[in-house]
PDB file of C-alpha atoms in Angstrom:
ATOM      1  CA  GLN A  25      12.652   5.161 -18.017  1.00  0.00           C
ATOM      2  CA  VAL A  26      10.100   3.618 -15.681  1.00  0.00           C
ATOM      3  CA  GLN A  27       9.370   5.643 -12.591  1.00  0.00           C
ATOM      4  CA  LEU A  28       6.991   5.345  -9.677  1.00  0.00           C
ATOM      5  CA  VAL A  29       7.188   8.259  -7.285  1.00  0.00           C
ATOM      6  CA  GLU A  30       5.320   8.131  -4.003  1.00  0.00           C
ATOM      7  CA  SER A  31       4.391  11.168  -1.977  1.00  0.00           C
ATOM      8  CA  GLY A  32       2.135  12.161   0.882  1.00  0.00           C
ATOM      9  CA  GLY A  33       3.742  10.361   3.774  1.00  0.00           C
ATOM     10  CA  GLY A  34       4.429  11.984   7.091  1.00  0.00           C
ATOM     11  CA  LEU A  35       3.769  11.999  10.803  1.00  0.00           C
ATOM     12  CA  VAL A  36       0.184  11.788  12.023  1.00  0.00           C
ATOM     13  CA  GLN A  37      -1.532  11.124  15.321  1.00  0.00           C
ATOM     14  CA  PRO A  38      -3.550   7.975  15.922  1.00  0.00           C
ATOM     15  CA  GLY A  39      -6.982   8.393  14.416  1.00  0.00           C
ATOM     16  CA  GLY A  40      -5.704  10.803  11.810  1.00  0.00           C
ATOM     17  CA  SER A  41      -5.742  10.557   8.043  1.00  0.00           C
ATOM     18  CA  LEU A  42      -3.222  10.619   5.264  1.00  0.00           C
ATOM     19  CA  ARG A  43      -3.449  10.372   1.497  1.00  0.00           C
ATOM     20  CA  LEU A  44      -0.608   8.794  -0.426  1.00  0.00           C
ATOM     21  CA  SER A  45      -0.055   9.323  -4.124  1.00  0.00           C
ATOM     22  CA  CYS A  46       2.001   7.393  -6.627  1.00  0.00           C
ATOM     23  CA  ALA A  47       2.769   9.053  -9.926  1.00  0.00           C
ATOM     24  CA  ALA A  48       3.776   6.699 -12.719  1.00  0.00           C
ATOM     25  CA  SER A  49       5.693   7.324 -15.911  1.00  0.00           C
ATOM     26  CA  GLY A  50       7.621   5.400 -18.532  1.00  0.00           C
ATOM     27  CA  PHE A  51       5.083   2.638 -19.107  1.00  0.00           C
ATOM     28  CA  THR A  52       1.482   2.141 -20.097  1.00  0.00           C
ATOM     29  CA  PHE A  53      -0.141   2.715 -16.750  1.00  0.00           C
ATOM     30  CA  SER A  54      -3.586   1.492 -17.771  1.00  0.00           C
ATOM     31  CA  LEU A  55      -2.247  -2.009 -18.496  1.00  0.00           C
ATOM     32  CA  TYR A  56      -0.946  -2.573 -14.980  1.00  0.00           C
ATOM     33  CA  ALA A  57      -2.507  -3.647 -11.751  1.00  0.00           C
ATOM     34  CA  MET A  58      -1.482  -1.220  -9.052  1.00  0.00           C
ATOM     35  CA  SER A  59      -0.822  -2.064  -5.436  1.00  0.00           C
ATOM     36  CA  TRP A  60       0.383  -0.598  -2.198  1.00  0.00           C
ATOM     37  CA  TYR A  61       2.753  -2.494   0.044  1.00  0.00           C
ATOM     38  CA  ARG A  62       4.289  -1.557   3.334  1.00  0.00           C
ATOM     39  CA  GLN A  63       7.257  -2.628   5.360  1.00  0.00           C
ATOM     40  CA  ALA A  64       7.779  -1.911   9.023  1.00  0.00           C
ATOM     41  CA  PRO A  65      11.184  -2.118  10.714  1.00  0.00           C
ATOM     42  CA  GLY A  66      12.180  -5.721  11.298  1.00  0.00           C
ATOM     43  CA  LYS A  67       9.240  -7.067   9.331  1.00  0.00           C
ATOM     44  CA  GLU A  68       8.749  -8.312   5.822  1.00  0.00           C
ATOM     45  CA  ARG A  69       6.921  -6.414   3.155  1.00  0.00           C
ATOM     46  CA  GLU A  70       3.188  -6.970   3.148  1.00  0.00           C
ATOM     47  CA  LEU A  71       0.458  -6.236   0.657  1.00  0.00           C
ATOM     48  CA  VAL A  72      -1.884  -3.516   1.845  1.00  0.00           C
ATOM     49  CA  ALA A  73      -4.207  -2.893  -1.075  1.00  0.00           C
ATOM     50  CA  SER A  74      -4.473  -3.539  -4.782  1.00  0.00           C
ATOM     51  CA  MET A  75      -6.624  -2.400  -7.655  1.00  0.00           C
ATOM     52  CA  ALA A  76      -7.252  -3.864 -11.074  1.00  0.00           C
ATOM     53  CA  LEU A  77      -6.554  -2.104 -14.357  1.00  0.00           C
ATOM     54  CA  GLY A  78      -9.849  -0.327 -14.750  1.00  0.00           C
ATOM     55  CA  GLY A  79     -10.490   0.346 -11.106  1.00  0.00           C
ATOM     56  CA  GLY A  80     -13.715  -0.397  -9.330  1.00  0.00           C
ATOM     57  CA  SER A  81     -12.464  -3.629  -7.807  1.00  0.00           C
ATOM     58  CA  ALA A  82     -10.011  -3.567  -4.947  1.00  0.00           C
ATOM     59  CA  ASN A  83      -8.556  -5.954  -2.414  1.00  0.00           C
ATOM     60  CA  TYR A  84      -7.381  -5.066   1.063  1.00  0.00           C
ATOM     61  CA  ALA A  85      -5.468  -6.661   3.845  1.00  0.00           C
ATOM     62  CA  ASP A  86      -7.722  -7.547   6.751  1.00  0.00           C
ATOM     63  CA  SER A  87      -5.822  -5.156   8.969  1.00  0.00           C
ATOM     64  CA  VAL A  88      -6.823  -2.129   6.894  1.00  0.00           C
ATOM     65  CA  LYS A  89     -10.307  -3.012   5.653  1.00  0.00           C
ATOM     66  CA  GLY A  90     -12.777  -0.265   6.345  1.00  0.00           C
ATOM     67  CA  ARG A  91     -10.010   2.261   6.964  1.00  0.00           C
ATOM     68  CA  PHE A  92      -7.998   2.407   3.740  1.00  0.00           C
ATOM     69  CA  THR A  93      -9.217   3.034   0.219  1.00  0.00           C
ATOM     70  CA  VAL A  94      -7.194   2.543  -2.942  1.00  0.00           C
ATOM     71  CA  SER A  95      -8.106   4.292  -6.159  1.00  0.00           C
ATOM     72  CA  ARG A  96      -6.541   5.029  -9.510  1.00  0.00           C
ATOM     73  CA  ASP A  97      -6.825   7.711 -12.109  1.00  0.00           C
ATOM     74  CA  ASN A  98      -5.581   6.337 -15.406  1.00  0.00           C
ATOM     75  CA  ALA A  99      -5.832   9.728 -17.058  1.00  0.00           C
ATOM     76  CA  LYS A 100      -3.332  11.072 -14.540  1.00  0.00           C
ATOM     77  CA  ASN A 101      -1.228   7.901 -14.306  1.00  0.00           C
ATOM     78  CA  THR A 102      -1.667   8.011 -10.565  1.00  0.00           C
ATOM     79  CA  VAL A 103      -2.755   5.629  -7.848  1.00  0.00           C
ATOM     80  CA  TYR A 104      -3.842   6.784  -4.401  1.00  0.00           C
ATOM     81  CA  LEU A 105      -4.160   5.332  -0.965  1.00  0.00           C
ATOM     82  CA  GLN A 106      -6.513   7.121   1.381  1.00  0.00           C
ATOM     83  CA  MET A 107      -5.737   6.125   4.940  1.00  0.00           C
ATOM     84  CA  ASN A 108      -8.193   6.942   7.693  1.00  0.00           C
ATOM     85  CA  SER A 109      -8.371   6.064  11.363  1.00  0.00           C
ATOM     86  CA  LEU A 110      -4.661   5.452  11.398  1.00  0.00           C
ATOM     87  CA  LYS A 111      -3.133   3.302  14.084  1.00  0.00           C
ATOM     88  CA  PRO A 112       0.440   3.044  15.352  1.00  0.00           C
ATOM     89  CA  GLU A 113       0.558  -0.393  13.755  1.00  0.00           C
ATOM     90  CA  ASP A 114       0.243   1.303  10.366  1.00  0.00           C
ATOM     91  CA  THR A 115       3.682   2.841  10.774  1.00  0.00           C
ATOM     92  CA  ALA A 116       5.832   1.670   7.883  1.00  0.00           C
ATOM     93  CA  VAL A 117       7.413   2.630   4.625  1.00  0.00           C
ATOM     94  CA  TYR A 118       4.724   2.438   1.974  1.00  0.00           C
ATOM     95  CA  TYR A 119       5.631   1.356  -1.535  1.00  0.00           C
ATOM     96  CA  CYS A 120       3.781   1.661  -4.788  1.00  0.00           C
ATOM     97  CA  ASN A 121       3.887  -1.319  -7.137  1.00  0.00           C
ATOM     98  CA  ALA A 122       2.915  -1.816 -10.759  1.00  0.00           C
ATOM     99  CA  LEU A 123       2.530  -5.330 -12.096  1.00  0.00           C
ATOM    100  CA  ARG A 124       1.654  -6.816 -15.444  1.00  0.00           C
ATOM    101  CA  THR A 125       1.879 -10.362 -16.715  1.00  0.00           C
ATOM    102  CA  GLY A 126       2.631 -10.155 -20.383  1.00  0.00           C
ATOM    103  CA  TRP A 127       3.366 -12.418 -23.288  1.00  0.00           C
ATOM    104  CA  MET A 128       4.794 -15.837 -22.349  1.00  0.00           C
ATOM    105  CA  ASN A 129       4.079 -15.096 -18.709  1.00  0.00           C
ATOM    106  CA  ILE A 130       6.744 -12.438 -18.540  1.00  0.00           C
ATOM    107  CA  LYS A 131       6.393 -10.298 -15.443  1.00  0.00           C
ATOM    108  CA  TYR A 132       6.733  -6.559 -15.536  1.00  0.00           C
ATOM    109  CA  ASP A 133       7.154  -5.500 -11.943  1.00  0.00           C
ATOM    110  CA  TYR A 134       8.035  -1.962 -10.893  1.00  0.00           C
ATOM    111  CA  TRP A 135       8.465  -0.328  -7.516  1.00  0.00           C
ATOM    112  CA  GLY A 136       8.589   3.143  -6.139  1.00  0.00           C
ATOM    113  CA  GLN A 137      11.146   4.418  -3.669  1.00  0.00           C
ATOM    114  CA  GLY A 138       8.755   4.390  -0.744  1.00  0.00           C
ATOM    115  CA  THR A 139       7.306   7.027   1.524  1.00  0.00           C
ATOM    116  CA  GLN A 140       7.438   6.951   5.308  1.00  0.00           C
ATOM    117  CA  VAL A 141       4.228   6.927   7.305  1.00  0.00           C
ATOM    118  CA  THR A 142       4.553   7.335  11.045  1.00  0.00           C
ATOM    119  CA  VAL A 143       1.540   7.143  13.333  1.00  0.00           C
ATOM    120  CA  SER A 144       2.399   8.266  16.823  1.00  0.00           C
ATOM    121  CA  SER A 145       1.206  10.519  19.592  1.00  0.00           C
TER     122      SER A 145
END
């Protein structure tokens, strides 16, 4: 059974830091691109950060560049999101995503349950 389990969310003050983790199981983690999305109340889901299979190359939303860092540890089947200099606008439910385009363009697309991040004084 495929599972993505996020952890590390919580309440932090503006300017604080938080590290999210996403533990994967039930699929070949190293074959998937991993991403973090977030969704704030009343807003659509948005892509925050993504990392290729082998790591080393990452993309970030403009709103988080310079503050967030995504990384992956294939040996541990885990992807991380280090969030620094947090702002109230970062408040959202953060979701882990695994994506692979396989044979005949078949998409393998998995999601975690989400973890709440609240940035407030």
